[in-house]
Short mmCIF file of N, CA and C in Angstrom, two decimals:
data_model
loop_
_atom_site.label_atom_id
_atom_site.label_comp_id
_atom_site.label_asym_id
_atom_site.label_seq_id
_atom_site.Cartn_x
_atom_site.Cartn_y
_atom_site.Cartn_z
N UNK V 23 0.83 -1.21 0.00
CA UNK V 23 0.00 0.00 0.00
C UNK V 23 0.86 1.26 0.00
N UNK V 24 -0.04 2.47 -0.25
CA UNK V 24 0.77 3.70 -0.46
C UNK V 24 1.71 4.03 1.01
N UNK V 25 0.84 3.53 1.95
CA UNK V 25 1.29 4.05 3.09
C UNK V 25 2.70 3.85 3.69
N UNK V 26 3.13 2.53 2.95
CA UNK V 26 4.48 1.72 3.63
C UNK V 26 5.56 3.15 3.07
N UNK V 27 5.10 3.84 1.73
CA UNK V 27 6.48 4.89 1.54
C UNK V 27 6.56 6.12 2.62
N UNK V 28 5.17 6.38 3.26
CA UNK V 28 5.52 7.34 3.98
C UNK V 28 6.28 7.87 4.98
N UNK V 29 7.16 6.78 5.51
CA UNK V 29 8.09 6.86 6.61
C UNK V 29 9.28 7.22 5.39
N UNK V 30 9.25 6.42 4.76
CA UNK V 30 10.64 6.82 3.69
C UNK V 30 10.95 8.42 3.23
N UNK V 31 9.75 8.59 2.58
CA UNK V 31 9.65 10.70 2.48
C UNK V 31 9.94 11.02 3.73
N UNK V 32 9.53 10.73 4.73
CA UNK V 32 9.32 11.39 5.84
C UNK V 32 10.87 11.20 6.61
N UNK V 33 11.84 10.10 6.04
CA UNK V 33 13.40 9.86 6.95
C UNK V 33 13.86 10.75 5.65
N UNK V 34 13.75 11.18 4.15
CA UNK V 34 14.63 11.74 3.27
C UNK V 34 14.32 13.05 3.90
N UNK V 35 13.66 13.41 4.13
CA UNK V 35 12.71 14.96 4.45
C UNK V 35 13.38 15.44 5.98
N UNK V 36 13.61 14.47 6.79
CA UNK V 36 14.42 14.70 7.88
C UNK V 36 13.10 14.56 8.67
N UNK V 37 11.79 14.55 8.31
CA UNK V 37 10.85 14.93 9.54
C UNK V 37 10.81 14.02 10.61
N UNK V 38 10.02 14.29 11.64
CA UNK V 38 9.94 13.55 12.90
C UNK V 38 8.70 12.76 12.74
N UNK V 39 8.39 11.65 12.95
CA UNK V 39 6.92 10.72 13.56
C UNK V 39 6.87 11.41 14.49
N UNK V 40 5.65 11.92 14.86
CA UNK V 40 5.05 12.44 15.91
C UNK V 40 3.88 11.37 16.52
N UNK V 41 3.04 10.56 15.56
CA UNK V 41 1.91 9.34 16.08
C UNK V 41 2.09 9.11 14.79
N UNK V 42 1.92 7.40 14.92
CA UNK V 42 1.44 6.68 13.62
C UNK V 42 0.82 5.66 14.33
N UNK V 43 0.07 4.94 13.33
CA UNK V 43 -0.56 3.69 13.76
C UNK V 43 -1.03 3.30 12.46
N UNK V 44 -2.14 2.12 12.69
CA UNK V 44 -2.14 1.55 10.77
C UNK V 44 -3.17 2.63 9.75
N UNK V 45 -3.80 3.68 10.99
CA UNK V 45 -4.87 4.73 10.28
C UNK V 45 -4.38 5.78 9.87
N UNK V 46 -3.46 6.43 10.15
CA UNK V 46 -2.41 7.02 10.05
C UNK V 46 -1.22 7.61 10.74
N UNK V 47 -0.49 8.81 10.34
CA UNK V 47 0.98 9.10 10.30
C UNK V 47 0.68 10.95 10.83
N UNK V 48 1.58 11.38 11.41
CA UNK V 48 1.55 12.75 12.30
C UNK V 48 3.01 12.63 12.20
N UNK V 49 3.77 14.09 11.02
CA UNK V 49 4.68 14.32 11.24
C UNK V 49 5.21 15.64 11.57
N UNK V 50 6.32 16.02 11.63
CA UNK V 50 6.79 17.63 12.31
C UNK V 50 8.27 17.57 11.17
N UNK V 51 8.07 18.55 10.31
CA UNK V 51 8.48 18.69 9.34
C UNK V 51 9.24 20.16 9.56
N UNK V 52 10.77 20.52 9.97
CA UNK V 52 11.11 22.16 9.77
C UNK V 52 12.03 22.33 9.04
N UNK V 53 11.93 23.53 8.22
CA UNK V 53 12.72 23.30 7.48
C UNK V 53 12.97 25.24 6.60
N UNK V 54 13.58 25.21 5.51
CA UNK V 54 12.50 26.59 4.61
C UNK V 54 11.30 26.02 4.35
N UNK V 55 11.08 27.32 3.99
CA UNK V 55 9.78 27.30 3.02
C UNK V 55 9.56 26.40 1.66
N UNK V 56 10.28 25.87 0.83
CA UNK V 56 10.85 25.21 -0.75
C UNK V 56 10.07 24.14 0.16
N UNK V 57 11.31 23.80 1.39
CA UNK V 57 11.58 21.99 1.70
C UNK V 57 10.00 21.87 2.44
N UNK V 58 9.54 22.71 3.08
CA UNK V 58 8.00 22.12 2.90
C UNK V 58 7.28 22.05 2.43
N UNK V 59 6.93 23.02 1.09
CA UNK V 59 6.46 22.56 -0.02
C UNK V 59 6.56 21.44 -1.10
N UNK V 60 7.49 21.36 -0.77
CA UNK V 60 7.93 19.99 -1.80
C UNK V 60 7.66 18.93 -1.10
N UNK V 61 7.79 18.78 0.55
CA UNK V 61 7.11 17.86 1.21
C UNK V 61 5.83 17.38 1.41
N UNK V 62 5.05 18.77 1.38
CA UNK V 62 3.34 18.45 0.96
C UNK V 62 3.22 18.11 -0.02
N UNK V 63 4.09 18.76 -1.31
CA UNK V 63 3.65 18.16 -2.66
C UNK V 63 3.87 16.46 -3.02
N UNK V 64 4.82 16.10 -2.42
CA UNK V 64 5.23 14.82 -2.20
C UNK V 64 3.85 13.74 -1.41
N UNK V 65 3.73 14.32 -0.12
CA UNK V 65 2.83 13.78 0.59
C UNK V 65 1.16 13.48 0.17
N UNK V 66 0.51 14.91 -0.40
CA UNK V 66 -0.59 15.17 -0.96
C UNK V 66 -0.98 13.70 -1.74
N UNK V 67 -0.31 13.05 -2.84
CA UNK V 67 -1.14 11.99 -3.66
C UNK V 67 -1.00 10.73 -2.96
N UNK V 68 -0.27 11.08 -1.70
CA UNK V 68 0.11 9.59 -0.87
C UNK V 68 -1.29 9.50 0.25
N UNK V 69 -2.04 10.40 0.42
CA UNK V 69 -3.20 11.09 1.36
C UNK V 69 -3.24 12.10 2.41
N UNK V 70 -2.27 12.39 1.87
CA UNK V 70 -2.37 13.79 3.19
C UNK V 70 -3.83 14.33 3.25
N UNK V 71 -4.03 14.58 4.52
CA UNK V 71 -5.27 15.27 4.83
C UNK V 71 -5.31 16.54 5.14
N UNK V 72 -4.32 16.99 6.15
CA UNK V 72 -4.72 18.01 6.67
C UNK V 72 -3.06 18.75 7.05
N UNK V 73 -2.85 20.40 6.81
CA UNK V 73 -1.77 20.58 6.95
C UNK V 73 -1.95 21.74 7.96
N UNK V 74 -1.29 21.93 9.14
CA UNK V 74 -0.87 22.69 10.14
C UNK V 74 0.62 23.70 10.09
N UNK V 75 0.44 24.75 10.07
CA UNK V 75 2.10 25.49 9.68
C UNK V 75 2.07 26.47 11.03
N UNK V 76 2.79 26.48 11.40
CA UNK V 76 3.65 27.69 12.20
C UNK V 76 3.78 29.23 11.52
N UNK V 77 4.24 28.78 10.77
CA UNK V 77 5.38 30.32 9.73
C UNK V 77 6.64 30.24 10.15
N UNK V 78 6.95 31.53 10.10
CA UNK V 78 8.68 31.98 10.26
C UNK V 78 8.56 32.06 11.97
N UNK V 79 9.55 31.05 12.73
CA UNK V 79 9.66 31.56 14.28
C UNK V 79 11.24 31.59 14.28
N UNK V 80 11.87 32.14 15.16
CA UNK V 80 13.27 32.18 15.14
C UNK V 80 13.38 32.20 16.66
N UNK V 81 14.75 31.71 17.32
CA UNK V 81 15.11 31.47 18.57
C UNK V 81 16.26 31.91 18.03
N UNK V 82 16.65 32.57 19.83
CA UNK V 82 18.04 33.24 20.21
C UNK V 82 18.86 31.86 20.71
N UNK V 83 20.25 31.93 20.04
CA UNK V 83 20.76 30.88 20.64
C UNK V 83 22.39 31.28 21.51
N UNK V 84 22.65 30.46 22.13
CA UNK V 84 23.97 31.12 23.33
C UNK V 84 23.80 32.13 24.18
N UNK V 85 24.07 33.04 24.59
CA UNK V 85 24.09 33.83 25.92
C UNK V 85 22.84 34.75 25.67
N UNK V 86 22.35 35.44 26.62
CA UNK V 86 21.06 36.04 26.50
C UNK V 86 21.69 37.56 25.90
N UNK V 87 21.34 38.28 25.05
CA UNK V 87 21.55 39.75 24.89
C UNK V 87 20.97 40.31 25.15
N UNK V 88 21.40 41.51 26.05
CA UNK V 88 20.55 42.59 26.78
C UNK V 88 20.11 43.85 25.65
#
């Protein structure tokens, strides 16, 4: 079935399993903007249902700046 490739997109893609089971798959996908599009476009004819986005978030990383 279609479903057995979706872990495969989903380890090239770098994303995370978040829940799967045999009904479906919940992944966490970050990346640009391109690499998630091309990931939905990928995903979409395999059954994607439903897509959730964030946008642009950014974190400070190393010492705090005042």
């Amino acid at each position: 079935p279609q479903h057995d490739a979706l872990p495969i997109f989903a380890d090239a893609f770098k994303a995370n399993v978040i829940d799967a089971n045999v009904n479906h798959f919940i992944f966490d996908v970050t990346g640009r903007t391109a690499k998630i599009e091309q990931f939905i476009s990928i995903m979409a004819p395999l059954g994607l249902v439903e897509v959730c986005r964030t946008g642009v978030a950014a974190m400070a990383r190393g010492p705090e700046v005042e």
